[in-house]
PDB file of C-alpha atoms in Angstrom:
ATOM      1  CA  UNK K   1      -7.643   0.884  15.812  1.00 71.00           C
ATOM      2  CA  UNK K   2      -4.222   0.361  14.273  1.00 84.00           C
ATOM      3  CA  UNK K   3      -4.191  -3.296  13.220  1.00 93.00           C
ATOM      4  CA  UNK K   4      -0.675  -3.123  11.799  1.00 96.00           C
ATOM      5  CA  UNK K   5       1.996  -1.238  13.719  1.00 97.00           C
ATOM      6  CA  UNK K   6       5.544  -0.252  12.958  1.00 97.00           C
ATOM      7  CA  UNK K   7       6.729   1.137  16.254  1.00 92.00           C
ATOM      8  CA  UNK K   8      10.068   2.492  15.028  1.00 95.00           C
ATOM      9  CA  UNK K   9       9.561   5.684  13.002  1.00 95.00           C
ATOM     10  CA  UNK K  10      13.179   5.641  11.863  1.00 97.00           C
ATOM     11  CA  UNK K  11      16.295   3.467  11.699  1.00 97.00           C
ATOM     12  CA  UNK K  12      19.851   4.467  10.883  1.00 98.00           C
ATOM     13  CA  UNK K  13      22.384   1.854   9.766  1.00 98.00           C
ATOM     14  CA  UNK K  14      25.945   1.828   8.459  1.00 98.00           C
ATOM     15  CA  UNK K  15      26.524   0.574   4.914  1.00 98.00           C
ATOM     16  CA  UNK K  16      27.318  -3.146   4.888  1.00 97.00           C
ATOM     17  CA  UNK K  17      25.598  -3.851   8.213  1.00 98.00           C
ATOM     18  CA  UNK K  18      22.236  -5.521   8.757  1.00 98.00           C
ATOM     19  CA  UNK K  19      18.993  -3.518   8.805  1.00 98.00           C
ATOM     20  CA  UNK K  20      16.123  -5.018  10.796  1.00 98.00           C
ATOM     21  CA  UNK K  21      12.675  -3.498  10.416  1.00 98.00           C
ATOM     22  CA  UNK K  22       9.889  -4.704  12.668  1.00 98.00           C
ATOM     23  CA  UNK K  23       6.129  -4.941  12.371  1.00 98.00           C
ATOM     24  CA  UNK K  24       3.377  -6.130  14.722  1.00 98.00           C
ATOM     25  CA  UNK K  25      -0.228  -6.950  13.931  1.00 97.00           C
ATOM     26  CA  UNK K  26      -3.319  -7.587  16.009  1.00 96.00           C
ATOM     27  CA  UNK K  27      -5.811  -9.156  13.593  1.00 90.00           C
ATOM     28  CA  UNK K  28      -5.461 -12.951  13.653  1.00 89.00           C
ATOM     29  CA  UNK K  29      -7.370 -13.165  10.341  1.00 86.00           C
ATOM     30  CA  UNK K  30      -4.389 -11.761   8.452  1.00 89.00           C
ATOM     31  CA  UNK K  31      -2.738 -14.569   6.514  1.00 88.00           C
ATOM     32  CA  UNK K  32      -0.494 -12.841   4.015  1.00 90.00           C
ATOM     33  CA  UNK K  33       2.082 -10.161   4.695  1.00 94.00           C
ATOM     34  CA  UNK K  34       3.993  -7.849   2.394  1.00 94.00           C
ATOM     35  CA  UNK K  35       6.785  -5.302   2.607  1.00 97.00           C
ATOM     36  CA  UNK K  36       6.840  -2.253   0.384  1.00 96.00           C
ATOM     37  CA  UNK K  37       9.557   0.340  -0.115  1.00 97.00           C
ATOM     38  CA  UNK K  38       8.733   3.953  -0.960  1.00 95.00           C
ATOM     39  CA  UNK K  39      11.009   6.661  -2.319  1.00 94.00           C
ATOM     40  CA  UNK K  40       9.897  10.327  -2.268  1.00 88.00           C
ATOM     41  CA  UNK K  41       7.585  11.256  -5.153  1.00 84.00           C
ATOM     42  CA  UNK K  42       7.062   7.591  -6.071  1.00 90.00           C
ATOM     43  CA  UNK K  43       4.425   5.043  -5.192  1.00 92.00           C
ATOM     44  CA  UNK K  44       5.220   2.100  -2.893  1.00 94.00           C
ATOM     45  CA  UNK K  45       7.170  -0.684  -4.606  1.00 94.00           C
ATOM     46  CA  UNK K  46       6.591  -4.316  -3.649  1.00 93.00           C
ATOM     47  CA  UNK K  47       9.666  -5.906  -2.039  1.00 95.00           C
ATOM     48  CA  UNK K  48       8.889  -9.295  -0.563  1.00 95.00           C
ATOM     49  CA  UNK K  49       5.988 -11.203   0.931  1.00 93.00           C
ATOM     50  CA  UNK K  50       5.256 -14.176   3.151  1.00 94.00           C
ATOM     51  CA  UNK K  51       2.295 -16.443   3.648  1.00 91.00           C
ATOM     52  CA  UNK K  52       1.189 -17.397   7.147  1.00 91.00           C
ATOM     53  CA  UNK K  53       1.996 -21.037   6.390  1.00 91.00           C
ATOM     54  CA  UNK K  54       5.690 -20.128   6.322  1.00 93.00           C
ATOM     55  CA  UNK K  55       8.002 -18.575   8.874  1.00 95.00           C
ATOM     56  CA  UNK K  56      10.698 -17.328   6.521  1.00 97.00           C
ATOM     57  CA  UNK K  57      11.012 -16.114   2.959  1.00 96.00           C
ATOM     58  CA  UNK K  58      14.226 -14.999   1.336  1.00 97.00           C
ATOM     59  CA  UNK K  59      14.928 -13.009  -1.826  1.00 96.00           C
ATOM     60  CA  UNK K  60      18.504 -11.932  -2.360  1.00 97.00           C
ATOM     61  CA  UNK K  61      19.502  -9.469   0.337  1.00 98.00           C
ATOM     62  CA  UNK K  62      15.977  -9.381   1.758  1.00 98.00           C
ATOM     63  CA  UNK K  63      14.547 -11.894   4.221  1.00 98.00           C
ATOM     64  CA  UNK K  64      11.192 -11.698   5.957  1.00 98.00           C
ATOM     65  CA  UNK K  65      10.528 -13.633   9.160  1.00 98.00           C
ATOM     66  CA  UNK K  66       7.056 -14.325  10.535  1.00 97.00           C
ATOM     67  CA  UNK K  67       6.272 -15.282  14.143  1.00 97.00           C
ATOM     68  CA  UNK K  68       2.571 -16.067  14.138  1.00 95.00           C
ATOM     69  CA  UNK K  69       2.290 -16.752  17.857  1.00 96.00           C
ATOM     70  CA  UNK K  70       3.735 -13.323  18.600  1.00 97.00           C
ATOM     71  CA  UNK K  71       1.929 -11.678  15.661  1.00 97.00           C
ATOM     72  CA  UNK K  72       5.236 -10.200  14.632  1.00 98.00           C
ATOM     73  CA  UNK K  73       7.193 -10.000  11.425  1.00 97.00           C
ATOM     74  CA  UNK K  74      10.518  -8.507  10.531  1.00 98.00           C
ATOM     75  CA  UNK K  75      12.430  -7.585   7.397  1.00 98.00           C
ATOM     76  CA  UNK K  76      16.170  -8.148   7.349  1.00 98.00           C
ATOM     77  CA  UNK K  77      18.361  -6.439   4.763  1.00 98.00           C
ATOM     78  CA  UNK K  78      21.900  -7.797   4.501  1.00 98.00           C
ATOM     79  CA  UNK K  79      24.147  -6.117   3.570  1.00 98.00           C
ATOM     80  CA  UNK K  80      22.520  -2.694   3.697  1.00 98.00           C
ATOM     81  CA  UNK K  81      23.321  -0.271   0.881  1.00 98.00           C
ATOM     82  CA  UNK K  82      22.834   3.517   0.631  1.00 97.00           C
ATOM     83  CA  UNK K  83      20.277   2.912  -2.139  1.00 96.00           C
ATOM     84  CA  UNK K  84      18.118   1.081   0.413  1.00 97.00           C
ATOM     85  CA  UNK K  85      17.411   4.420   2.140  1.00 97.00           C
ATOM     86  CA  UNK K  86      13.642   4.838   1.864  1.00 97.00           C
ATOM     87  CA  UNK K  87      10.415   4.462   3.823  1.00 97.00           C
ATOM     88  CA  UNK K  88       9.490   0.821   4.433  1.00 98.00           C
ATOM     89  CA  UNK K  89       5.879  -0.190   4.939  1.00 98.00           C
ATOM     90  CA  UNK K  90       4.620  -3.440   6.321  1.00 97.00           C
ATOM     91  CA  UNK K  91       1.191  -4.524   5.015  1.00 95.00           C
ATOM     92  CA  UNK K  92      -1.195  -7.349   5.799  1.00 93.00           C
ATOM     93  CA  UNK K  93      -4.147  -8.919   4.029  1.00 89.00           C
ATOM     94  CA  UNK K  94      -6.674 -11.747   4.094  1.00 83.00           C
ATOM     95  CA  UNK K  95      -6.412 -14.075   1.123  1.00 72.00           C
ATOM     96  CA  UNK K  96      -9.737 -14.853  -0.462  1.00 57.00           C
ATOM     97  CA  UNK K  97     -10.875 -18.363   0.361  1.00 45.00           C
ATOM     98  CA  UNK K  98     -10.926 -19.067  -3.357  1.00 47.00           C
ATOM     99  CA  UNK K  99      -7.236 -18.159  -3.587  1.00 46.00           C
ATOM    100  CA  UNK K 100      -7.598 -15.213  -5.934  1.00 47.00           C
ATOM    101  CA  UNK K 101      -6.312 -11.720  -5.417  1.00 46.00           C
ATOM    102  CA  UNK K 102      -8.931  -9.869  -3.432  1.00 61.00           C
ATOM    103  CA  UNK K 103      -9.371  -7.311  -0.778  1.00 69.00           C
ATOM    104  CA  UNK K 104      -7.543  -4.527   0.928  1.00 85.00           C
ATOM    105  CA  UNK K 105      -4.035  -4.143   2.225  1.00 90.00           C
ATOM    106  CA  UNK K 106      -3.741  -2.810   5.762  1.00 93.00           C
ATOM    107  CA  UNK K 107      -0.536  -0.814   6.177  1.00 96.00           C
ATOM    108  CA  UNK K 108       1.627   0.180   9.107  1.00 97.00           C
ATOM    109  CA  UNK K 109       2.819   3.746   9.569  1.00 96.00           C
ATOM    110  CA  UNK K 110       6.178   3.115   7.947  1.00 97.00           C
ATOM    111  CA  UNK K 111       9.810   3.191   9.075  1.00 98.00           C
ATOM    112  CA  UNK K 112      12.321   5.584   7.531  1.00 97.00           C
ATOM    113  CA  UNK K 113      15.542   3.677   6.868  1.00 98.00           C
ATOM    114  CA  UNK K 114      18.733   5.656   6.369  1.00 98.00           C
ATOM    115  CA  UNK K 115      21.868   3.781   5.311  1.00 98.00           C
ATOM    116  CA  UNK K 116      25.039   5.804   5.784  1.00 96.00           C
ATOM    117  CA  UNK K 117      28.046   5.251   3.494  1.00 93.00           C
TER     118      UNK K 117
ATOM    119  CA  UNK L   1       5.252  -2.087 -20.341  1.00 65.00           C
ATOM    120  CA  UNK L   2       3.750   0.931 -18.592  1.00 76.00           C
ATOM    121  CA  UNK L   3       3.094   0.513 -14.927  1.00 92.00           C
ATOM    122  CA  UNK L   4       0.244   2.122 -13.033  1.00 96.00           C
ATOM    123  CA  UNK L   5      -0.260   5.721 -14.115  1.00 96.00           C
ATOM    124  CA  UNK L   6      -2.171   8.461 -12.310  1.00 97.00           C
ATOM    125  CA  UNK L   7      -3.269  11.965 -13.201  1.00 96.00           C
ATOM    126  CA  UNK L   8      -2.935  14.708 -12.304  1.00 97.00           C
ATOM    127  CA  UNK L   9       0.318  14.694 -10.317  1.00 96.00           C
ATOM    128  CA  UNK L  10      -0.686  17.585  -8.106  1.00 96.00           C
ATOM    129  CA  UNK L  11      -3.977  19.332  -7.465  1.00 96.00           C
ATOM    130  CA  UNK L  12      -5.025  22.293  -5.340  1.00 97.00           C
ATOM    131  CA  UNK L  13      -8.676  22.770  -4.410  1.00 97.00           C
ATOM    132  CA  UNK L  14     -10.644  24.797  -1.894  1.00 97.00           C
ATOM    133  CA  UNK L  15     -13.019  23.527   0.774  1.00 97.00           C
ATOM    134  CA  UNK L  16     -16.395  22.458  -0.555  1.00 97.00           C
ATOM    135  CA  UNK L  17     -15.176  21.785  -4.079  1.00 98.00           C
ATOM    136  CA  UNK L  18     -15.252  18.442  -5.846  1.00 98.00           C
ATOM    137  CA  UNK L  19     -12.289  16.595  -7.345  1.00 98.00           C
ATOM    138  CA  UNK L  20     -11.760  13.692  -9.753  1.00 98.00           C
ATOM    139  CA  UNK L  21      -8.564  11.673  -9.819  1.00 98.00           C
ATOM    140  CA  UNK L  22      -7.713   9.187 -12.559  1.00 98.00           C
ATOM    141  CA  UNK L  23      -5.829   5.918 -12.716  1.00 98.00           C
ATOM    142  CA  UNK L  24      -4.781   3.517 -15.469  1.00 97.00           C
ATOM    143  CA  UNK L  25      -3.812   0.061 -14.218  1.00 96.00           C
ATOM    144  CA  UNK L  26      -0.773  -1.944 -15.199  1.00 93.00           C
ATOM    145  CA  UNK L  27      -1.212  -3.892 -18.427  1.00 91.00           C
ATOM    146  CA  UNK L  28      -2.959  -7.190 -17.736  1.00 88.00           C
ATOM    147  CA  UNK L  29      -4.468  -6.018 -14.450  1.00 91.00           C
ATOM    148  CA  UNK L  30      -8.216  -5.726 -14.026  1.00 91.00           C
ATOM    149  CA  UNK L  31      -8.565  -4.864 -10.342  1.00 91.00           C
ATOM    150  CA  UNK L  32      -8.000  -1.321  -9.066  1.00 94.00           C
ATOM    151  CA  UNK L  33      -7.728  -0.187  -5.455  1.00 94.00           C
ATOM    152  CA  UNK L  34      -7.508   3.351  -4.095  1.00 97.00           C
ATOM    153  CA  UNK L  35      -5.632   4.415  -0.960  1.00 97.00           C
ATOM    154  CA  UNK L  36      -5.264   7.695   0.915  1.00 97.00           C
ATOM    155  CA  UNK L  37      -1.906   8.433   2.510  1.00 96.00           C
ATOM    156  CA  UNK L  38      -1.844  11.307   4.993  1.00 94.00           C
ATOM    157  CA  UNK L  39       1.461  12.884   5.911  1.00 91.00           C
ATOM    158  CA  UNK L  40       3.511  10.588   8.145  1.00 89.00           C
ATOM    159  CA  UNK L  41       1.031   7.729   7.899  1.00 93.00           C
ATOM    160  CA  UNK L  42       0.725   4.546   5.928  1.00 95.00           C
ATOM    161  CA  UNK L  43      -1.751   4.242   3.056  1.00 96.00           C
ATOM    162  CA  UNK L  44      -5.384   3.728   4.110  1.00 96.00           C
ATOM    163  CA  UNK L  45      -7.655   1.615   1.934  1.00 94.00           C
ATOM    164  CA  UNK L  46     -10.564   3.523   0.377  1.00 96.00           C
ATOM    165  CA  UNK L  47     -12.149   0.954  -1.960  1.00 93.00           C
ATOM    166  CA  UNK L  48     -11.474  -1.614  -4.649  1.00 91.00           C
ATOM    167  CA  UNK L  49     -13.074  -2.018  -8.065  1.00 93.00           C
ATOM    168  CA  UNK L  50     -13.398  -5.176 -10.119  1.00 89.00           C
ATOM    169  CA  UNK L  51     -15.601  -5.736 -13.176  1.00 89.00           C
ATOM    170  CA  UNK L  52     -16.788  -2.125 -12.924  1.00 92.00           C
ATOM    171  CA  UNK L  53     -18.238  -2.703  -9.456  1.00 92.00           C
ATOM    172  CA  UNK L  54     -17.095  -1.652  -5.999  1.00 91.00           C
ATOM    173  CA  UNK L  55     -16.042  -4.935  -4.406  1.00 85.00           C
ATOM    174  CA  UNK L  56     -14.814  -3.813  -1.017  1.00 85.00           C
ATOM    175  CA  UNK L  57     -14.796  -0.513   0.849  1.00 89.00           C
ATOM    176  CA  UNK L  58     -12.757   0.872   3.728  1.00 90.00           C
ATOM    177  CA  UNK L  59     -13.879   3.247   6.440  1.00 92.00           C
ATOM    178  CA  UNK L  60     -14.424   6.322   4.288  1.00 96.00           C
ATOM    179  CA  UNK L  61     -17.598   8.450   4.027  1.00 96.00           C
ATOM    180  CA  UNK L  62     -19.910   8.473   1.023  1.00 96.00           C
ATOM    181  CA  UNK L  63     -18.252  11.685  -0.169  1.00 97.00           C
ATOM    182  CA  UNK L  64     -15.668   9.317  -1.609  1.00 98.00           C
ATOM    183  CA  UNK L  65     -16.960   7.503  -4.665  1.00 97.00           C
ATOM    184  CA  UNK L  66     -15.430   5.777  -7.612  1.00 97.00           C
ATOM    185  CA  UNK L  67     -15.920   4.278 -10.985  1.00 96.00           C
ATOM    186  CA  UNK L  68     -14.243   1.684 -13.144  1.00 97.00           C
ATOM    187  CA  UNK L  69     -14.476   1.734 -16.921  1.00 96.00           C
ATOM    188  CA  UNK L  70     -14.599  -1.223 -19.353  1.00 96.00           C
ATOM    189  CA  UNK L  71     -10.882  -0.714 -20.106  1.00 94.00           C
ATOM    190  CA  UNK L  72     -10.217  -1.209 -16.337  1.00 95.00           C
ATOM    191  CA  UNK L  73      -9.163   2.404 -15.750  1.00 97.00           C
ATOM    192  CA  UNK L  74     -10.677   4.037 -12.719  1.00 97.00           C
ATOM    193  CA  UNK L  75     -11.676   7.367 -11.208  1.00 98.00           C
ATOM    194  CA  UNK L  76     -11.857   8.506  -7.615  1.00 98.00           C
ATOM    195  CA  UNK L  77     -14.298  11.322  -6.865  1.00 98.00           C
ATOM    196  CA  UNK L  78     -14.374  13.301  -3.666  1.00 98.00           C
ATOM    197  CA  UNK L  79     -17.239  15.713  -3.019  1.00 97.00           C
ATOM    198  CA  UNK L  80     -17.512  18.572  -0.517  1.00 97.00           C
ATOM    199  CA  UNK L  81     -13.788  18.645   0.121  1.00 98.00           C
ATOM    200  CA  UNK L  82     -12.536  19.157   3.662  1.00 97.00           C
ATOM    201  CA  UNK L  83      -9.130  20.357   4.805  1.00 97.00           C
ATOM    202  CA  UNK L  84      -8.537  16.853   6.158  1.00 96.00           C
ATOM    203  CA  UNK L  85      -8.815  15.390   2.668  1.00 97.00           C
ATOM    204  CA  UNK L  86      -5.387  16.825   1.866  1.00 97.00           C
ATOM    205  CA  UNK L  87      -3.242  13.747   1.217  1.00 97.00           C
ATOM    206  CA  UNK L  88      -1.464  11.633  -1.347  1.00 97.00           C
ATOM    207  CA  UNK L  89      -3.980   9.470  -3.200  1.00 98.00           C
ATOM    208  CA  UNK L  90      -2.542   6.213  -4.462  1.00 97.00           C
ATOM    209  CA  UNK L  91      -3.984   3.865  -7.022  1.00 97.00           C
ATOM    210  CA  UNK L  92      -2.929   0.218  -7.057  1.00 95.00           C
ATOM    211  CA  UNK L  93      -3.699  -2.523  -9.543  1.00 93.00           C
ATOM    212  CA  UNK L  94      -3.576  -6.290  -9.446  1.00 88.00           C
ATOM    213  CA  UNK L  95      -4.746  -9.168 -11.637  1.00 84.00           C
ATOM    214  CA  UNK L  96      -7.868 -10.867 -10.374  1.00 72.00           C
ATOM    215  CA  UNK L  97      -6.360 -14.236 -11.224  1.00 73.00           C
ATOM    216  CA  UNK L  98      -3.367 -13.702  -8.939  1.00 68.00           C
ATOM    217  CA  UNK L  99      -3.191 -16.054  -5.987  1.00 62.00           C
ATOM    218  CA  UNK L 100      -1.768 -13.445  -3.661  1.00 66.00           C
ATOM    219  CA  UNK L 101      -2.739  -9.854  -2.957  1.00 68.00           C
ATOM    220  CA  UNK L 102       0.371  -8.186  -4.364  1.00 80.00           C
ATOM    221  CA  UNK L 103      -0.744  -4.793  -5.562  1.00 88.00           C
ATOM    222  CA  UNK L 104       1.292  -2.510  -7.799  1.00 92.00           C
ATOM    223  CA  UNK L 105       1.121   1.198  -7.007  1.00 95.00           C
ATOM    224  CA  UNK L 106       1.165   4.320  -9.104  1.00 96.00           C
ATOM    225  CA  UNK L 107       3.109   7.463  -8.117  1.00 96.00           C
ATOM    226  CA  UNK L 108       0.036   9.071  -6.608  1.00 97.00           C
ATOM    227  CA  UNK L 109      -1.813  12.370  -6.852  1.00 97.00           C
ATOM    228  CA  UNK L 110      -0.984  14.977  -4.220  1.00 97.00           C
ATOM    229  CA  UNK L 111      -4.217  16.771  -3.277  1.00 97.00           C
ATOM    230  CA  UNK L 112      -4.053  19.989  -1.281  1.00 97.00           C
ATOM    231  CA  UNK L 113      -7.300  21.454   0.065  1.00 97.00           C
ATOM    232  CA  UNK L 114      -7.132  25.110   1.121  1.00 96.00           C
TER     233      UNK L 114
END
């Protein structure tokens, strides 16, 4: 049972345009969501996150939007740069009731983003 | 400040053998999680260690076991290897005092089972 899904295996975008990566989840217990970027031969690198009490979080060129009613989140990259070409993973977790870091991350299958010069 | 380190980088084993993978967490982190990433898939949670104990476990058989040492480093052991165990094994660390579950990943160990 895939609780986190990234239905687009790949996305191709022109440099300078917006990249929109999508993610859907089924488990209503998830309350914290993260995006990771992965280059070949490297481990995933944390990009940006959002708590379920928010619907938007912005960090420079990266913005994550959360629609809880639709169980959907998206990552917007504006403007896209060739160096953004990588695999992007959406991940979800349950935050420990005590508020400390705990528990597993559940990942989607990833979306390969290619930004053309 | 060294990030999460893993060894070895690559490993080739045959079916039925046993393997041990090693991980050193990021400085200041005391919680270590292990993930398996099959080709074309996202990482799958194996288990998490905190205070030298397994705190949470994913849907993996008992052939997968682990250990955490007093210096917070960790090992992943896999017994009776199967062809399907071929994957990238990722270690991630996080501080137990962190409010959010942002885990920092190592580069992984690529295991090939022949």
